[in-house]
CSV table of C-alpha atoms in Angstrom, one decimal:
chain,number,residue,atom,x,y,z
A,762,UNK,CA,0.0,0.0,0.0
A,763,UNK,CA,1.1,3.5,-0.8
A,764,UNK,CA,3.2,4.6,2.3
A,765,UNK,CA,4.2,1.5,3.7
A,766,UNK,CA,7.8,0.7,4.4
A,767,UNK,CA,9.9,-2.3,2.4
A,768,UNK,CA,11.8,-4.6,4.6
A,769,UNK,CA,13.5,-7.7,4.0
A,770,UNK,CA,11.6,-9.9,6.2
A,771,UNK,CA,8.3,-9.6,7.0
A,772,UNK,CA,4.9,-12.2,7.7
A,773,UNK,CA,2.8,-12.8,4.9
A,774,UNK,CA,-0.1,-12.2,7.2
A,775,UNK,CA,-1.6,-11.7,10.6
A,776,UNK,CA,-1.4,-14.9,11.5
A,777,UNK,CA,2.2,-15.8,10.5
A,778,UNK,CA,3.3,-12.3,12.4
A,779,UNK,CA,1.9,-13.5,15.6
A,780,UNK,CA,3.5,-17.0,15.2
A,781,UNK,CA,7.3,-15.3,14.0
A,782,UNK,CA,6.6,-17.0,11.1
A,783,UNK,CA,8.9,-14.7,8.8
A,784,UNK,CA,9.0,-14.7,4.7
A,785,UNK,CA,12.7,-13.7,3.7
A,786,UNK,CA,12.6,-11.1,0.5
A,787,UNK,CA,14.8,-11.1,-2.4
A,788,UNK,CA,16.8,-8.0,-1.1
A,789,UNK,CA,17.8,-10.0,2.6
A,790,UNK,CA,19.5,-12.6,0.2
A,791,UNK,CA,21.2,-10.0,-1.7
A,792,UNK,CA,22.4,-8.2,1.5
A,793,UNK,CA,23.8,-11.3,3.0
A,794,UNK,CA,25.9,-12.0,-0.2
A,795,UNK,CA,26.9,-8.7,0.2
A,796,UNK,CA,27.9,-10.0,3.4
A,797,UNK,CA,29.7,-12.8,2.1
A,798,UNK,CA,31.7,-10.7,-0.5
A,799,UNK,CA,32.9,-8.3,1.9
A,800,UNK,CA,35.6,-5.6,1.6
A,801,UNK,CA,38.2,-4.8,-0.6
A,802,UNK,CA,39.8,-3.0,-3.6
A,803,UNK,CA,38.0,-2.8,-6.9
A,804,UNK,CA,40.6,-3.4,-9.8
A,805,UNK,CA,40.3,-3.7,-13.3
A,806,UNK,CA,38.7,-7.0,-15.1
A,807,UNK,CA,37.2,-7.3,-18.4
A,808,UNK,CA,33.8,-7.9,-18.6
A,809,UNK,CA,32.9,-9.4,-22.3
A,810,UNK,CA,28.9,-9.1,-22.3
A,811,UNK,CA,27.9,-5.9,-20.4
A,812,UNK,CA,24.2,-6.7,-21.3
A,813,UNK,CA,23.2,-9.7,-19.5
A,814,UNK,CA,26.6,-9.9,-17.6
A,815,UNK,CA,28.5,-7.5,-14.7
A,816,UNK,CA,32.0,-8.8,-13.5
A,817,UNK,CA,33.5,-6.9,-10.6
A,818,UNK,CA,37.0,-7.5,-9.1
A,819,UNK,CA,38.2,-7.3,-5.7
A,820,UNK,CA,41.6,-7.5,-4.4
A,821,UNK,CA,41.2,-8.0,-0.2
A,822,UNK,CA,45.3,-8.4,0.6
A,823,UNK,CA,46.3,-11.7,-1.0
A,824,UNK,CA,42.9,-12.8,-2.1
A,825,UNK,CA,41.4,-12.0,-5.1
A,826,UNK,CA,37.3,-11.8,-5.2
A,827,UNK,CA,35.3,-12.1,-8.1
A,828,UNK,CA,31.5,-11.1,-8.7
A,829,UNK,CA,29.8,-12.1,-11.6
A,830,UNK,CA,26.1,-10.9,-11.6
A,831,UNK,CA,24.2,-13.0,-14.7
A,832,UNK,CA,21.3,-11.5,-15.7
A,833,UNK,CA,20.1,-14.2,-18.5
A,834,UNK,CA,16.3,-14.9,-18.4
A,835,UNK,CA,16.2,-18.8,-17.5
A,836,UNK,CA,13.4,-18.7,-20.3
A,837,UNK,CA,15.9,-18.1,-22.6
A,838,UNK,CA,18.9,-19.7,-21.2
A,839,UNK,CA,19.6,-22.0,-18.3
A,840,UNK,CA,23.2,-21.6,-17.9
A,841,UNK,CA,26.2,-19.8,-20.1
A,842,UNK,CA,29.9,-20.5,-20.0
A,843,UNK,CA,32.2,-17.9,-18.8
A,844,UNK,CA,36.5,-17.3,-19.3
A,845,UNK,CA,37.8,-15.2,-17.3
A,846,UNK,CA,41.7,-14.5,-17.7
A,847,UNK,CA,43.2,-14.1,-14.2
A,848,UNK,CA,45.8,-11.0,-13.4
A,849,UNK,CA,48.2,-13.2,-11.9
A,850,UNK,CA,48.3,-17.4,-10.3
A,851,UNK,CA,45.9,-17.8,-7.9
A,852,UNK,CA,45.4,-21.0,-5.6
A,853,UNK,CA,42.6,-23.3,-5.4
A,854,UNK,CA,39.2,-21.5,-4.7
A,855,UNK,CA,35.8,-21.4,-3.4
A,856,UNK,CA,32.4,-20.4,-5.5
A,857,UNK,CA,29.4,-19.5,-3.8
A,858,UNK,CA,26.3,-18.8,-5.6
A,859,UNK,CA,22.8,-17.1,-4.9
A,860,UNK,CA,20.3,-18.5,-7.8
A,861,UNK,CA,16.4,-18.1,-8.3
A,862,UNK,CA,13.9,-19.4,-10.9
A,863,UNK,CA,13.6,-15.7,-12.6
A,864,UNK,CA,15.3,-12.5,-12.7
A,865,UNK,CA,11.9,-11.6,-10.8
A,866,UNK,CA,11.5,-14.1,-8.5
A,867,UNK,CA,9.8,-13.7,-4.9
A,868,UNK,CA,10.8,-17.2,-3.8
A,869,UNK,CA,12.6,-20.1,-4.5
A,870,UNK,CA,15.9,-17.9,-4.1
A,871,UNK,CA,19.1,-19.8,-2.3
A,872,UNK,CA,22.6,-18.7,-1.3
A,873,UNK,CA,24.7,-21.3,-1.4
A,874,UNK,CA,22.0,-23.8,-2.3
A,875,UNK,CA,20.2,-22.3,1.1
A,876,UNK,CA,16.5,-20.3,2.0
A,877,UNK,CA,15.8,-18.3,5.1
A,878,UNK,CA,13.9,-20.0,7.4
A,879,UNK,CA,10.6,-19.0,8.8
A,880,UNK,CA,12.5,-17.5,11.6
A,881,UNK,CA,15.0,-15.4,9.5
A,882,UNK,CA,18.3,-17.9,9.7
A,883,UNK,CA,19.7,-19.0,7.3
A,884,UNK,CA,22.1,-22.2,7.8
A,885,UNK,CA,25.7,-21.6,6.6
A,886,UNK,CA,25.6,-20.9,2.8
A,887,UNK,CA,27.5,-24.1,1.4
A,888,UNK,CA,30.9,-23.0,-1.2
A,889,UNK,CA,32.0,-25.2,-4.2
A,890,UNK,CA,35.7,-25.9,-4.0
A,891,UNK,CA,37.2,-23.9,-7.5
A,892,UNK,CA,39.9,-25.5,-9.0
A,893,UNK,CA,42.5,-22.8,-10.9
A,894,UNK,CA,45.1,-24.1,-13.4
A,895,UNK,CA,47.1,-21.1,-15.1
A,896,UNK,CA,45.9,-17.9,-15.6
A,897,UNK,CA,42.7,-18.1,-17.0
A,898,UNK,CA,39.2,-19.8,-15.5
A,899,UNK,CA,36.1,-21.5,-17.3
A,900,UNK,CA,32.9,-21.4,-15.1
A,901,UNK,CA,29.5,-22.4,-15.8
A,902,UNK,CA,26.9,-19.9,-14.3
A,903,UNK,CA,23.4,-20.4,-14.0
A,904,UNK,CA,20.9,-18.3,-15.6
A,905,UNK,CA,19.3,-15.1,-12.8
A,906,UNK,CA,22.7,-16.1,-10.4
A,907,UNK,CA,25.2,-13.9,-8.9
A,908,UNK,CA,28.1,-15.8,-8.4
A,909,UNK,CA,31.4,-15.1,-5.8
A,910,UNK,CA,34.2,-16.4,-6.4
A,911,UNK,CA,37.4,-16.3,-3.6
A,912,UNK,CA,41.0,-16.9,-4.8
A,913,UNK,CA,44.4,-16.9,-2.7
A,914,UNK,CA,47.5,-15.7,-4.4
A,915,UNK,CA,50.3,-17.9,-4.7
């Protein structure tokens, strides 16, 4: 309704207020990754498809941080295969991903293959292990993902 406030969690109705019953919205998963990604220095990386893809870099001391936002419609695409060529030889990684059904999507959203639960945790968002050989990396990102990536130097 016109006036009322947004916030990331809230009860779907009366009922589900007074139990704490709580519905997580697509911005709380997006401020947790933010969460997850943390702090650092943005540097330079090239980003190939500007139109359905944003790439950010982060150095954070010795670690290098990778965002890759993918903004394919899953009704067009499911998935799309991404190079990126790395600035210097990293270590064996980890990937974490937050993924939905739709760019739009009000549920069904996951971090790390997770939901919120009705009482607004949400269990330890579960990272791939990234395996790096040379300077360059092939990933396979799902359509409607964002997708972190965390590299030591070597």
């Amino acid at each position: 309704p016109p006036g009322a406030a947004y916030t990331p969690s809230c009860a779907a109705t009366a009922e589900d207020q007074a139990a704490g019953k709580l519905t997580a919205q697509p911005e709380l998963y997006a401020l947790r990754m933010l969460r997850e990604i943390g702090t650092g220095q943005f540097i330079a990386i090239d980003n190939g498809d500007p139109q359905t893809l944003r790439v950010y870099a982060l150095r954070d001391g010795k670690r290098l941080k990778v965002v890759l936002d993918n903004f394919q419609d899953p009704s067009i695409a499911r998935e799309r295969q991404v190079t990126l060529k790395l600035d210097g030889r990293y270590g064996d990684g980890e990937l974490l991903q937050l993924t939905g059904p739709a760019l739009d999507a009000q549920s069904g959203i996951a971090l790390g293959g997770s939901g919120f639960a009705a009482d607004g945790t949400l269990p330890a968002p579960k990272r791939a292990p990234l395996k790096v050989r040379g300077r360059a990396l092939t990933l396979t990102l799902p359509a409607a993902s964002a997708t972190l990536l965390v590299l030591p130097a070597r």
